[in-house]
Structure formats: structure tokens, C-alpha cells
Amino acid sequence: MIMKTVFEKTSGLTDNQTHYCPGCTHGIIHRMVGEVLEEMGILEDTVGVASVGCSVLSYEYFNCDMTQAAHGRAPAVATGIKRVLPDRFVFTYQGDGDLASIGIAEAVHAAARGENITVIFVNNAIYGMTGGQMAPTTLVGQKTATTPFGRDGSIQGLPIRVSEMLSTLDGTAYIERVSTHDVPNILKAKKAIRKAFETQKQGLGFSMVEVLSSCPTNWGLDPNESLDWIKDNMVPAYPLGVYKDAQKGDVR
Amino acid sequence: MGKVLMKGNEVIAEAAVHAGCKYFFGYPITPQSELVAYMARRLPEVGGLFLQAESEVAAINMVYGAAGTGVRVMTSSSSPGFSLKQEGISYLVGAELPALIVNVVRGGPGLGNIQPAQSDYFQVTKGGGHGDYHTPVLAPSTLQEIIDLTEAAFDIADRYRTPVILLGDGMLGQMMEPVEFKELSEREPEQKEWATTGTRGDGKPRIISSLELNADALEKRNELLQKKFALIKQNESRYETFETEDADYIVTAYGTAARIAMNAINKVRKDGLKIGMIRPITLWPFPEQPFIETRDRVKGYLSVEMSAGQMVEDVRLAVEGRAPVSFFGRTGGVVPTQEEIYDQIIKLAGGVEV
């Protein structure tokens, strides 16, 4: 029998086994980033910045030079790298607790400066690594370890829509929100990630892809239910689409 | 090159440029803002980069990113801002990255004031951030000495892959003195094989991280760091002594306090009292040797500080109870006068006819 290879793991990822929970879409997002780096032929020219949270160990998984940053500081660390090495590709990989809460200042100012970096922003509406507490992106009514009765906007505040917020800044060049809840959306997500790195390649400024992602463990749902939960609850609160495309003028 | 009259903060900046530093990430805070402004103008002239960060926290993390690419990079701040940098300093130590961090100390705690102080001694010498660590701390007492110690700080940072702190105070930052720089030499940037610059055909990706989830492995990492600290302690301790050979009493002070104390000692010597001086130049590692050499033959030590008494603890540790150690300090940004210190020495030495 002749064996034919029909699918290969991307060289953008190492052979390390990831630690992510079953049904979590971090693995899919990692693979898309790895595939884009491989397809663009820029793996050897890339320095990635890992954040704090579930993706804290992502430096073990991406097959390129990696730096591990303190909680929320990845955009500042990426700024330091990119300013020294303007011809390299620099990306951060951050969750919502990291980017939208403790690191919101670093994210806003890196965007405002138009840092020519790419941010992969994984939004699963909850803190994963620390055990399912409220994130800035937690939906109103959503139960978490620290909103046991559901998030009440009058007490815990209202969710932050990061893509909408950052797209108002002149320094941002490309911002798109995508989702991982089904195959067509995953394909769109990969296109967006590619577009973000292309934006960096052209030196246009700050690019970010917000990826709606699942957290079966902390949502208390099975993997399939989690994908439905993204579609039914997150997508309406966080509309998908291109929020900023400097090449086309503002999209939304 | 000849002598030029310069402000302390600007001397630190120019000294860093002379030491081959081309990258500065900072945030303005009095009394060190001239350093930031000087770099904004100067670094583009030497093909370098200055960036004003949105906060001290961001600045030190930009330093962390840049340091990871292997270049000479620095930031500067003053006490309240330095406190914010402690997060990043702990990470720099954990990830073993070289960088220079300048602290031009002002009065505290809290917002305090903008007058000169030495009340950050504990936070610069005892770790400051989380985890078991130390960073080398260099404390110049003249503007000319700043030039040498800034270069030494970068060299120590590179040699041991560690952040190094240059500790001044508002007086040193704001005063003007004539200084002389050597000719600016074109330093070849050191190639650092651990730097994350993109693998570019080097093979295996490099990782810069301070994370180690396994307790045994993290303990091993800590043991390696402790070995490094021991090596720094052994090799990098610096101090200056003045007439300690015949001294009955020894005054010890660093930075601005040492300058003022020196004048008081000169005056006391003229009165016939045998008073010496030990001036620590590295505050960590604390120079124990001159205390070990003198502690069995002097009648006592006097630690003079612009704080409520911080270095005095290290003096006591070095003296090991073999001689009395007393303390004189002013706080809140008050600079002790030569007369005050003179009076303290006279009191300590039992008095003279004056």
C-alpha cells in the first residue's frame, strides 16, 4: 500500500504537547498563528511574546524565538524588541485577563504609538488559568467564580469591547474580531491573522486580531456546548468583523 | 576632551552613551527628568533610540524586551517611579537579562517630596521586588565618579547577565560640576548567543523566561542565581577608605552624605581627633572587608545617612558586634550639614576643646 501524506503539522509549532484543556480553542489559534508564520516564511525572523494566563507556556509551543512577559506587559516587551529590531516580526499572544485588565494601559499605548507589532488577543470571557474568575470581557449575567450570581453591570461594571475601543486610535492599522466556533469562522480567523502579519510586514502599524475562544472547563460546559455558547452568547455581544483596515479606511 | 560643566543627571546620560548604550525607555519624574530629556536629544545623534513610555511599569518592561535582544539598554527614575519598576526588575533578574536602572532618590515614603534622600537603600539592596534576589548597586559621590561607575554598571550587567542599579540622589542629579569624558569610542556591540533576535538559521529557538512551574527545577534555578550572587559578592565589592589606619573612630557614608561627611572629618582631623572614613561604592554587594579589617581596633563607627537608618544595618552585620555602631541621619529630603555631622563626631569621640 502506498502511504501518502495528506496533512502535516505546521513547522510553526514545536513537537511539545500542549497543556490546554480538552475542547479549548487555544490549540486551534496556536496552529493558525504557526501556519501563517510558516506560510509567510518568516518563522526565523519572528520573536513572539508570551503573556500570563493559560497561554503562559506558549513559548514552549511556537517554533520561533520567544520571550515570556509579566502579566499584561507583553505589548511593552514587544515594543522594546521591535524598536531594537524593526526588521523582525514581533507578536504577542494574550488572553483577556492579561490584555483587557491588568495590561490595558500597555495595550492602549502600544496601539496609540502605532507600534508595528501584531497582537493575538484571545477572548474567552473568563480568567482561565486562575480558575474561572470574572474578566473585563465577562458577559453581563455570566456566572464566574467571582460573579457567582452572574455579572451585574451595576456592581461589577460592564464588558470592555477591546476591538471597538482600539480601532478608535489613529495608531492602529488593522483590527478584526473573529471566532473559532465553527470551520467557516476558523478559516476566516486564519485569514485575519495572516492579514495582521501582512500589515506588520508592510510597516503600517499596530495590528490586532481578537479571537473569540472557548473555555469548557471554567464555563462548566462540554466542548460542543462551549462552541454553541460562543455563537449564541459571545458573538452577539462581540460582533465579528473588520474594525479597522488602514489600507481601506475605517471599515466600521 | 577637556572639562565641561554639566548637571549630574546629564552626566549619567552622557556616561551611558559613552558606555555604548543606545536604547533608553523612560518616564519623567523629578528630580531625574533632565536625564530623560537629555537622552531624547542625544540618542538620535548616535543612531540610538529614545522612547517615552506611558508609565514606569511599561518603561521597565520595554527595557526587558530590548535587553532580550542583547543590546545595552537603560531606564531611569526616582523613588516612587522606581517602586513601580520593581516588578520588571524581578523579572529581569529571573530571566537573567542585563540592563541599567538609575534611581535618583528623593524623599518618601509615598509621594514624599523632590528633595535628595537615601531612603531607598533597603529597596535597592535587599531585592525590592518579589523573590530571592539582589542586584548590584553602584553609588557614586561625585559627578566625575558617575562616568566611571555608569560604564562599570553596564560591564557588570553584561558579565553576570543581571540588571544593575546606579543609585544617586536629588543632590547628585541636580548639582553641576566640571567633568571630563574620554573620547567617545565606537564600541562593537557584544554578540550574545542567548539573545532572542529571530533564529535566522541558528537552529533551535531561544526562550527568555523566568517561569519554572516545577518546584525542584525552580529551586535549582534559584541555587544557580545564588551562586551568581556569591560570585558578584566575591568580585565586585567596591569601596574607598580615608585615614582608617590610625583611626579611633570611623565614619561611614555613601553618595552625597559621604561628601558632606568628608568635609566634617577633615575639620575634625584638624582638631586633632583621629577619625577615618569608609565609603561604600557598591551598596550591594556591601563592602565588608574594610569593616573586618578595622573592627577589632577602632572604638566605634558612625553611619551617616540621608535616611532613618538603613545602611547602618549592613554596617552592624559587617562589624559583628565587635565595636559599637552609632547612627546619624536626616530624613524627608533634609540634607545633613557639615556642622551637624561634625558635632555628631565630636559627641561620639568624647569631645574636644573647641
Coordinates of C-alpha atoms in Angstrom, one line a residue:
Chain A
M1 CA 0.0 0.0 0.0
I2 CA 1.4 3.4 -0.9
M3 CA 1.1 5.8 2.0
K4 CA 0.6 9.4 1.0
T5 CA 0.9 12.3 3.4
V6 CA -2.3 14.3 3.2
F7 CA -1.8 16.5 6.3
E8 CA 1.2 17.7 8.2
K9 CA 1.7 19.6 11.4
T10 CA 2.9 23.1 10.7
S11 CA 6.6 23.8 11.3
G12 CA 5.4 26.9 13.1
L13 CA 4.8 24.8 16.2
T14 CA 7.2 22.7 18.2
D15 CA 6.6 19.0 18.9
N16 CA 5.7 19.7 22.5
Q17 CA 2.3 18.5 23.7
T18 CA 0.2 21.5 24.8
H19 CA -1.3 21.7 28.3
Y20 CA -4.6 23.2 27.2
C21 CA -7.9 21.6 28.5
P22 CA -9.9 19.4 26.1
G23 CA -12.2 21.5 23.9
C24 CA -10.2 24.7 24.5
T25 CA -9.6 26.5 21.2
H26 CA -6.1 27.8 22.1
G27 CA -4.7 24.8 20.2
I28 CA -6.6 25.9 17.0
I29 CA -5.4 29.5 17.4
H30 CA -1.8 28.4 18.0
R31 CA -1.9 26.3 14.9
M32 CA -3.3 29.2 12.8
V33 CA -0.5 31.5 14.0
G34 CA 2.1 28.8 13.4
E35 CA 0.7 28.1 9.9
V36 CA 0.7 31.8 9.0
L37 CA 4.4 32.2 10.2
E38 CA 5.3 29.2 8.2
E39 CA 3.4 30.1 5.0
M40 CA 4.8 33.7 5.1
G41 CA 8.3 32.2 5.5
I42 CA 9.0 34.4 8.5
L43 CA 9.5 31.9 11.3
E44 CA 13.2 32.6 11.6
D45 CA 12.6 36.3 11.6
T46 CA 10.0 36.3 14.3
V47 CA 10.2 36.9 18.1
G48 CA 7.0 36.1 20.0
V49 CA 6.0 37.4 23.4
A50 CA 4.1 35.0 25.7
S51 CA 1.8 36.5 28.3
V52 CA 0.5 35.4 31.7
G53 CA -2.6 33.2 32.0
C54 CA -3.5 30.0 30.1
S55 CA -1.1 30.9 27.3
V56 CA 1.8 31.5 29.7
L57 CA 3.6 28.4 28.3
S58 CA 3.0 29.3 24.6
Y59 CA 6.8 29.9 24.4
E60 CA 7.1 26.1 24.5
Y61 CA 4.8 25.7 21.5
F62 CA 5.7 28.3 18.9
N63 CA 8.7 27.3 16.9
C64 CA 10.4 30.7 17.0
D65 CA 12.4 32.8 19.4
M66 CA 10.1 33.7 22.3
T67 CA 10.1 35.9 25.4
Q68 CA 7.9 35.5 28.4
A69 CA 6.4 38.7 29.7
A70 CA 5.0 39.8 33.0
H71 CA 1.2 39.9 33.4
G72 CA -0.3 42.4 30.9
R73 CA 3.1 43.8 29.9
A74 CA 3.5 41.9 26.6
P75 CA 2.9 45.0 24.4
A76 CA 5.6 46.9 26.3
V77 CA 8.0 44.0 26.0
A78 CA 7.1 43.7 22.3
T79 CA 7.7 47.4 21.9
G80 CA 11.2 47.0 23.3
I81 CA 12.0 44.1 21.0
K82 CA 10.5 45.7 17.9
R83 CA 12.2 49.1 18.5
V84 CA 15.6 47.4 18.6
L85 CA 14.8 45.0 15.7
P86 CA 12.5 46.9 13.4
D87 CA 13.0 44.3 10.5
R88 CA 11.9 41.3 12.6
F89 CA 8.3 40.2 13.1
V90 CA 7.1 40.6 16.7
F91 CA 3.8 39.3 18.0
T92 CA 2.2 39.0 21.4
Y93 CA -0.2 36.2 22.3
Q94 CA -2.5 37.4 25.2
G95 CA -5.7 36.4 26.9
D96 CA -8.5 38.8 28.0
G97 CA -7.4 39.0 31.7
D98 CA -3.9 39.8 30.6
L99 CA -4.7 42.3 27.8
A100 CA -8.0 43.9 28.8
S101 CA -7.5 44.1 32.6
I102 CA -4.0 44.3 34.1
G103 CA -2.4 45.2 30.8
I104 CA -5.0 47.5 29.3
A105 CA -2.6 50.6 29.6
E106 CA 0.2 48.7 27.8
A107 CA -2.2 47.6 25.0
V108 CA -3.8 51.0 24.5
H109 CA -0.5 52.9 24.4
A110 CA 1.3 50.4 22.1
A111 CA -1.7 50.8 19.8
A112 CA -1.7 54.6 20.2
R113 CA 2.0 54.7 19.3
G114 CA 1.3 52.6 16.2
E115 CA 3.9 50.0 17.3
N116 CA 4.4 47.9 14.3
I117 CA 3.6 44.7 16.1
T118 CA 0.8 42.1 15.9
V119 CA -1.3 41.2 18.9
I120 CA -3.2 37.9 19.0
F121 CA -5.9 38.6 21.6
V122 CA -7.7 35.5 22.8
N123 CA -11.1 36.4 24.3
N124 CA -12.9 33.7 26.2
A125 CA -14.8 36.0 28.6
I126 CA -13.2 34.5 31.7
Y127 CA -10.0 34.0 33.6
G128 CA -8.8 30.5 32.8
M129 CA -5.5 29.9 34.5
T130 CA -6.5 31.3 37.8
G131 CA -9.7 29.2 38.0
G132 CA -12.6 30.9 36.2
Q133 CA -12.9 34.4 37.8
M134 CA -14.5 37.4 36.1
A135 CA -12.6 39.0 33.3
P136 CA -13.3 42.5 31.8
T137 CA -14.9 40.7 28.9
T138 CA -17.2 38.5 31.1
L139 CA -20.7 38.9 29.8
V140 CA -23.5 40.5 31.8
G141 CA -25.3 37.7 33.6
Q142 CA -22.4 35.3 33.2
K143 CA -21.6 33.3 36.3
T144 CA -17.9 33.0 37.3
A145 CA -16.0 32.2 40.5
T146 CA -16.1 35.9 41.4
T147 CA -19.5 36.7 40.0
P148 CA -21.4 33.7 41.5
F149 CA -24.8 35.3 40.9
G150 CA -23.9 36.4 37.4
R151 CA -22.1 39.6 36.4
D152 CA -24.2 42.6 37.4
G153 CA -23.2 45.7 35.5
S154 CA -24.2 48.0 38.3
I155 CA -21.8 46.2 40.6
Q156 CA -19.1 44.7 38.6
G157 CA -19.1 47.1 35.6
L158 CA -19.8 46.3 32.0
P159 CA -17.7 44.3 29.5
I160 CA -15.0 46.0 27.5
R161 CA -15.1 45.7 23.8
V162 CA -11.4 45.9 23.0
S163 CA -11.5 45.8 19.2
E164 CA -14.0 48.7 19.1
M165 CA -12.0 50.7 21.6
L166 CA -8.6 50.3 20.0
S167 CA -10.0 50.9 16.5
T168 CA -10.7 54.5 17.5
L169 CA -7.0 55.1 17.9
D170 CA -5.1 56.6 15.0
G171 CA -2.1 54.3 15.6
T172 CA -4.0 51.1 14.8
A173 CA -3.7 49.8 11.3
Y174 CA -5.6 46.6 11.3
I175 CA -8.2 45.3 13.8
E176 CA -10.5 42.4 13.2
R177 CA -12.6 40.2 15.5
V178 CA -13.0 36.6 14.6
S179 CA -14.4 33.4 16.2
T180 CA -13.4 29.8 16.5
H181 CA -16.9 28.3 17.0
D182 CA -17.1 26.6 13.5
V183 CA -15.0 25.8 10.5
P184 CA -16.0 28.7 8.3
N185 CA -15.2 31.1 11.1
I186 CA -11.9 29.3 11.8
L187 CA -10.9 29.8 8.2
K188 CA -11.8 33.5 8.5
A189 CA -9.8 33.7 11.6
K190 CA -6.7 32.4 9.9
K191 CA -7.1 34.9 7.1
A192 CA -7.3 37.7 9.6
I193 CA -4.2 36.5 11.4
R194 CA -2.4 36.5 8.0
K195 CA -3.7 39.9 7.2
A196 CA -2.4 41.2 10.6
F197 CA 1.1 39.9 9.9
E198 CA 1.0 41.3 6.4
T199 CA 0.1 44.6 7.9
Q200 CA 3.2 44.4 10.1
K201 CA 5.3 43.3 7.1
Q202 CA 4.2 46.5 5.3
G203 CA 5.1 48.6 8.3
L204 CA 1.6 50.0 8.6
G205 CA 1.4 50.0 12.4
F206 CA -0.4 48.2 15.2
S207 CA -2.4 45.1 14.2
M208 CA -4.6 43.0 16.4
V209 CA -6.9 40.0 15.9
E210 CA -9.4 39.4 18.6
V211 CA -10.3 35.7 18.6
L212 CA -13.4 34.6 20.4
S213 CA -12.4 31.4 22.2
S214 CA -13.9 28.7 24.4
C215 CA -13.3 27.7 28.0
P216 CA -15.2 24.4 28.6
T217 CA -13.6 23.9 32.0
N218 CA -14.4 27.2 33.6
W219 CA -17.7 27.7 31.7
G220 CA -18.8 24.3 33.0
L221 CA -19.9 23.1 29.5
D222 CA -18.7 20.3 27.3
P223 CA -16.7 21.2 24.2
N224 CA -19.6 21.2 21.8
E225 CA -21.8 23.2 24.1
S226 CA -18.9 25.6 24.5
L227 CA -18.8 26.3 20.8
D228 CA -22.5 26.9 20.8
W229 CA -22.1 29.3 23.7
I230 CA -19.6 31.3 21.7
K231 CA -22.0 31.5 18.8
D232 CA -25.1 32.2 20.9
N233 CA -23.8 34.5 23.6
M234 CA -20.4 35.9 22.7
V235 CA -20.9 36.7 19.1
P236 CA -23.9 38.9 19.8
A237 CA -22.0 40.8 22.5
Y238 CA -18.8 40.9 20.5
P239 CA -19.8 41.4 16.8
L240 CA -17.4 39.8 14.3
G241 CA -15.7 41.7 11.5
V242 CA -13.0 44.1 10.5
Y243 CA -13.0 47.2 12.7
K244 CA -10.0 48.9 11.2
D245 CA -8.2 48.5 8.0
A246 CA -5.8 51.3 7.3
Q247 CA -5.5 50.3 3.7
K248 CA -9.2 50.7 3.1
G249 CA -10.0 53.4 5.5
D250 CA -12.2 52.7 8.6
V251 CA -14.5 49.8 8.0
R252 CA -17.0 50.2 10.8
Chain B
M1 CA 38.4 66.3 25.6
G2 CA 38.8 68.8 28.4
K3 CA 36.4 69.6 31.2
V4 CA 32.8 70.5 30.8
L5 CA 30.4 71.9 33.3
M6 CA 27.4 69.5 33.5
K7 CA 24.4 68.7 35.6
G8 CA 24.5 65.3 37.4
N9 CA 21.5 63.8 35.6
E10 CA 23.0 64.8 32.2
V11 CA 26.4 63.3 33.2
I12 CA 24.7 59.9 33.9
A13 CA 23.0 60.1 30.4
E14 CA 26.2 61.0 28.6
A15 CA 28.2 58.4 30.5
A16 CA 25.7 55.8 29.4
V17 CA 26.1 56.9 25.8
H18 CA 29.9 56.6 26.2
A19 CA 29.4 53.1 27.6
G20 CA 27.7 52.1 24.4
C21 CA 24.0 52.4 25.5
K22 CA 21.8 53.2 22.5
Y23 CA 18.4 52.4 23.9
F24 CA 16.5 54.3 26.6
F25 CA 12.9 53.8 27.7
G26 CA 11.8 56.1 30.5
Y27 CA 9.2 58.2 32.1
P28 CA 9.6 61.7 33.6
I29 CA 9.8 62.2 37.3
T30 CA 11.6 64.8 39.4
P31 CA 14.4 65.1 40.3
Q32 CA 15.8 63.0 37.4
S33 CA 13.8 64.4 34.4
E34 CA 16.9 66.0 32.8
L35 CA 18.2 62.6 32.2
V36 CA 15.2 61.6 30.2
A37 CA 15.3 64.9 28.3
Y38 CA 19.0 64.6 27.6
M39 CA 18.5 61.1 26.1
A40 CA 15.6 62.3 23.9
R41 CA 18.0 64.7 22.3
R42 CA 21.3 62.7 22.4
L43 CA 20.4 59.2 21.4
P44 CA 19.2 60.0 17.9
E45 CA 22.7 61.6 17.4
V46 CA 24.4 58.3 18.0
G47 CA 21.9 56.2 16.0
G48 CA 20.1 55.1 19.1
L49 CA 16.5 55.3 20.2
F50 CA 14.7 57.1 23.0
L51 CA 11.1 56.3 23.8
Q52 CA 8.9 57.9 26.4
A53 CA 6.8 55.1 27.9
E54 CA 3.2 55.5 29.3
S55 CA 4.4 54.6 32.8
E56 CA 7.4 53.3 34.7
V57 CA 5.9 49.8 34.6
A58 CA 5.8 50.0 30.8
A59 CA 9.3 51.5 30.6
I60 CA 11.0 48.7 32.6
N61 CA 9.1 46.1 30.5
M62 CA 10.3 47.8 27.3
V63 CA 13.8 47.5 28.8
Y64 CA 13.1 43.8 29.4
G65 CA 12.1 43.3 25.7
A66 CA 15.1 45.3 24.4
A67 CA 17.6 43.6 26.8
G68 CA 16.4 40.3 25.5
T69 CA 17.7 41.2 22.0
G70 CA 21.2 41.7 23.6
V71 CA 21.7 45.4 23.3
R72 CA 22.8 47.8 26.1
V73 CA 19.6 49.4 27.4
M74 CA 18.6 51.5 30.3
T75 CA 15.9 53.3 32.1
S76 CA 15.9 55.9 34.9
S77 CA 13.5 57.1 37.6
S78 CA 13.2 58.4 41.1
S79 CA 11.8 56.8 44.2
P80 CA 8.0 56.5 43.6
G81 CA 8.7 55.6 40.0
F82 CA 11.5 53.2 41.0
S83 CA 9.0 51.3 43.2
L84 CA 6.9 50.7 40.1
K85 CA 9.9 49.3 38.3
Q86 CA 10.5 46.7 40.9
E87 CA 8.1 44.3 39.1
G88 CA 10.2 44.4 36.0
I89 CA 13.5 44.3 37.9
S90 CA 12.4 41.0 39.5
Y91 CA 11.6 39.6 36.0
L92 CA 15.0 40.8 34.6
V93 CA 16.7 39.0 37.4
G94 CA 14.6 35.9 36.9
A95 CA 15.2 35.8 33.2
E96 CA 18.9 36.9 33.6
L97 CA 18.8 39.9 31.4
P98 CA 21.4 42.8 31.6
A99 CA 20.2 46.4 32.0
L100 CA 21.0 49.6 33.8
I101 CA 18.4 51.1 36.1
V102 CA 19.1 54.5 37.5
N103 CA 17.4 55.7 40.7
V104 CA 17.8 59.3 41.6
V105 CA 16.4 59.1 45.1
R106 CA 14.0 61.6 46.6
G107 CA 12.2 61.9 50.0
G108 CA 9.5 59.5 50.8
P109 CA 7.5 57.4 51.7
G110 CA 4.6 57.8 49.3
L111 CA 4.8 60.8 47.1
G112 CA 7.1 62.5 49.6
N113 CA 8.9 65.4 48.1
I114 CA 11.5 66.1 45.4
Q115 CA 14.5 66.8 47.8
P116 CA 17.5 64.5 47.9
A117 CA 17.3 61.4 50.1
Q118 CA 18.9 58.0 50.6
S119 CA 15.8 56.3 51.9
D120 CA 15.6 53.8 49.1
Y121 CA 18.6 51.8 50.4
F122 CA 16.5 48.9 51.5
Q123 CA 14.6 48.6 48.3
V124 CA 17.7 48.7 46.1
T125 CA 19.9 46.4 48.2
K126 CA 17.5 43.8 49.6
G127 CA 15.8 42.7 46.4
G128 CA 12.9 45.1 46.4
G129 CA 10.7 43.1 44.1
H130 CA 9.4 39.6 44.7
G131 CA 11.6 36.5 45.0
D132 CA 15.1 35.8 46.4
Y133 CA 17.4 38.2 44.6
H134 CA 19.9 41.0 44.8
T135 CA 21.0 43.4 42.1
P136 CA 24.4 45.1 42.1
V137 CA 24.1 48.7 43.3
L138 CA 26.7 51.4 42.5
A139 CA 26.6 54.7 44.4
P140 CA 28.8 57.5 43.1
S141 CA 29.5 60.5 45.3
T142 CA 30.8 62.9 42.6
L143 CA 29.8 63.7 39.0
Q144 CA 33.2 62.5 37.7
E145 CA 32.7 59.2 39.5
I146 CA 29.3 58.8 37.8
I147 CA 31.2 58.5 34.5
D148 CA 33.3 55.5 35.7
L149 CA 30.5 53.8 37.6
T150 CA 28.0 54.1 34.7
E151 CA 30.4 52.2 32.4
A152 CA 31.2 49.7 35.2
A153 CA 27.5 49.2 35.8
F154 CA 27.0 48.1 32.1
D155 CA 30.0 45.9 32.2
I156 CA 28.8 44.2 35.4
A157 CA 25.3 43.8 33.9
D158 CA 26.8 42.1 30.8
R159 CA 29.3 40.0 32.7
Y160 CA 26.7 38.5 35.0
R161 CA 23.5 38.9 32.9
T162 CA 21.9 40.9 35.6
P163 CA 20.2 44.3 36.0
V164 CA 22.4 46.8 37.8
I165 CA 21.2 49.8 39.7
L166 CA 23.1 53.2 39.7
L167 CA 22.0 54.9 42.8
G168 CA 22.2 58.7 43.1
D169 CA 20.1 61.2 44.9
G170 CA 18.4 64.5 44.1
M171 CA 21.6 66.4 45.1
L172 CA 23.8 64.5 42.7
G173 CA 21.2 64.7 40.0
Q174 CA 20.7 68.4 40.2
M175 CA 24.2 69.7 41.1
M176 CA 26.7 70.9 38.5
E177 CA 30.4 70.1 38.5
P178 CA 33.1 70.1 35.9
V179 CA 33.6 66.6 34.5
E180 CA 35.9 65.1 31.8
F181 CA 34.8 62.4 29.4
K182 CA 37.1 60.1 27.5
E183 CA 36.8 60.3 23.7
L184 CA 33.7 58.5 22.5
S185 CA 34.8 55.2 21.1
E186 CA 32.8 53.1 18.7
R187 CA 32.1 50.1 20.8
E188 CA 31.3 46.9 18.9
P189 CA 28.1 45.6 20.4
E190 CA 28.8 42.3 22.2
Q191 CA 27.2 39.3 20.5
K192 CA 25.0 37.4 23.0
E193 CA 24.2 33.9 21.9
W194 CA 21.2 33.8 24.2
A195 CA 19.5 36.8 22.7
T196 CA 16.1 36.4 21.0
T197 CA 16.6 38.1 17.7
G198 CA 14.9 35.6 15.5
T199 CA 16.6 32.2 14.9
R200 CA 17.8 33.2 11.4
G201 CA 19.3 29.8 10.6
D202 CA 20.7 29.4 14.1
G203 CA 18.6 26.3 14.7
K204 CA 16.7 25.9 17.9
P205 CA 14.5 28.8 19.1
R206 CA 15.7 30.6 22.2
I207 CA 13.4 31.3 25.1
I208 CA 13.7 34.1 27.6
S209 CA 11.6 33.3 30.6
S210 CA 11.5 33.5 34.4
L211 CA 8.8 30.8 34.7
E212 CA 9.5 27.4 36.1
L213 CA 6.4 25.6 37.3
N214 CA 8.3 22.6 38.8
A215 CA 9.4 23.4 42.4
D216 CA 12.5 21.3 42.3
A217 CA 13.6 22.9 39.0
L218 CA 12.9 26.4 40.3
E219 CA 14.9 25.7 43.4
K220 CA 17.8 24.6 41.1
R221 CA 17.4 27.9 39.2
N222 CA 17.4 29.8 42.5
E223 CA 20.6 27.9 43.6
L224 CA 22.3 28.9 40.3
L225 CA 21.2 32.5 40.9
Q226 CA 22.5 32.4 44.5
K227 CA 25.9 31.1 43.1
K228 CA 25.9 34.1 40.7
F229 CA 25.2 36.5 43.6
A230 CA 28.0 34.9 45.6
L231 CA 30.4 35.4 42.7
I232 CA 29.3 39.0 42.3
K233 CA 29.9 39.5 46.1
Q234 CA 33.3 38.0 45.7
N235 CA 34.4 40.0 42.7
E236 CA 32.5 43.3 42.6
S237 CA 32.7 44.8 46.1
R238 CA 34.0 48.4 45.9
Y239 CA 34.8 51.0 48.5
E240 CA 37.1 53.8 49.4
T241 CA 38.8 54.4 52.7
F242 CA 40.3 57.6 54.2
E243 CA 42.8 57.5 57.0
T244 CA 41.4 54.4 58.6
E245 CA 44.9 53.1 59.6
D246 CA 45.2 55.1 62.8
A247 CA 41.6 56.0 63.3
D248 CA 39.9 55.7 66.7
Y249 CA 36.5 56.2 65.1
I250 CA 35.3 55.6 61.6
V251 CA 32.5 57.4 59.9
T252 CA 30.8 55.5 57.1
A253 CA 28.6 57.1 54.4
Y254 CA 27.9 56.9 50.7
G255 CA 26.9 59.2 47.9
T256 CA 26.1 62.8 48.9
A257 CA 26.2 62.0 52.6
A258 CA 29.8 60.8 52.1
R259 CA 30.9 64.1 50.5
I260 CA 29.5 66.2 53.4
A261 CA 30.8 63.8 56.0
M262 CA 34.3 64.0 54.4
N263 CA 34.3 67.8 54.9
A264 CA 33.4 67.2 58.6
I265 CA 36.1 64.6 59.0
N266 CA 38.7 67.0 57.6
K267 CA 37.7 69.6 60.1
V268 CA 37.8 67.1 63.0
R269 CA 41.2 65.9 61.9
K270 CA 42.5 69.5 62.2
D271 CA 41.1 69.5 65.7
G272 CA 43.5 66.5 66.4
L273 CA 40.9 63.7 66.5
K274 CA 41.8 60.5 64.7
I275 CA 38.7 59.9 62.6
G276 CA 38.7 57.8 59.4
M277 CA 36.1 57.1 56.8
I278 CA 34.8 54.1 54.8
R279 CA 32.8 55.0 51.8
P280 CA 30.9 52.0 50.3
I281 CA 30.8 52.4 46.5
T282 CA 28.8 49.2 45.9
L283 CA 25.9 49.1 48.4
W284 CA 25.2 45.5 47.2
P285 CA 27.5 43.7 47.5
F286 CA 28.1 45.6 50.7
P287 CA 31.9 46.0 51.2
E288 CA 32.5 44.1 54.4
Q289 CA 36.3 43.9 54.1
P290 CA 37.2 47.4 55.4
F291 CA 35.0 46.8 58.4
I292 CA 36.5 43.4 59.0
E293 CA 40.0 45.0 58.9
T294 CA 39.2 47.7 61.3
R295 CA 36.5 46.4 63.7
D296 CA 38.9 44.9 66.3
R297 CA 40.9 48.1 66.7
V298 CA 38.5 51.1 66.5
K299 CA 36.4 52.4 69.3
G300 CA 33.3 52.7 67.1
Y301 CA 31.6 53.5 63.8
L302 CA 29.2 56.2 62.9
S303 CA 26.9 55.6 59.9
V304 CA 25.7 58.9 58.4
E305 CA 22.8 58.7 56.0
M306 CA 20.0 60.7 54.5
S307 CA 17.5 58.2 55.8
A308 CA 16.2 57.0 59.2
G309 CA 18.9 54.4 59.3
Q310 CA 19.1 51.7 56.6
M311 CA 22.8 51.1 55.6
V312 CA 23.6 51.1 59.4
E313 CA 22.1 47.5 59.5
D314 CA 24.7 46.3 57.0
V315 CA 27.4 48.1 58.9
R316 CA 26.3 46.2 62.0
L317 CA 26.3 42.9 60.2
A318 CA 29.9 43.6 58.9
V319 CA 31.1 44.7 62.3
E320 CA 29.5 41.6 64.0
G321 CA 29.2 43.4 67.4
R322 CA 33.0 43.8 67.8
A323 CA 32.6 47.5 68.1
P324 CA 29.8 49.9 68.8
V325 CA 27.9 51.3 65.7
S326 CA 26.0 54.5 66.0
F327 CA 23.9 56.3 63.6
F328 CA 23.1 59.8 62.5
G329 CA 20.6 60.6 59.7
R330 CA 18.2 63.2 58.5
T331 CA 15.0 62.3 56.7
G332 CA 12.3 63.7 54.4
G333 CA 14.8 65.2 52.0
V334 CA 16.7 67.2 54.6
V335 CA 20.4 67.1 53.7
P336 CA 22.6 67.0 56.8
T337 CA 25.1 69.8 57.2
Q338 CA 28.8 69.5 57.7
E339 CA 28.4 71.2 61.1
E340 CA 25.8 68.7 62.2
I341 CA 28.0 65.8 61.3
Y342 CA 31.0 67.5 62.9
D343 CA 29.0 67.8 66.1
Q344 CA 28.0 64.1 65.9
I345 CA 31.6 63.0 65.5
I346 CA 32.7 65.2 68.4
K347 CA 29.9 63.8 70.6
L348 CA 30.9 60.2 69.6
A349 CA 34.6 60.8 70.2
G350 CA 34.1 62.3 73.6
G351 CA 34.6 65.9 72.8
V352 CA 37.4 68.3 72.2
E353 CA 38.1 71.8 73.2
V354 CA 36.5 73.9 70.5

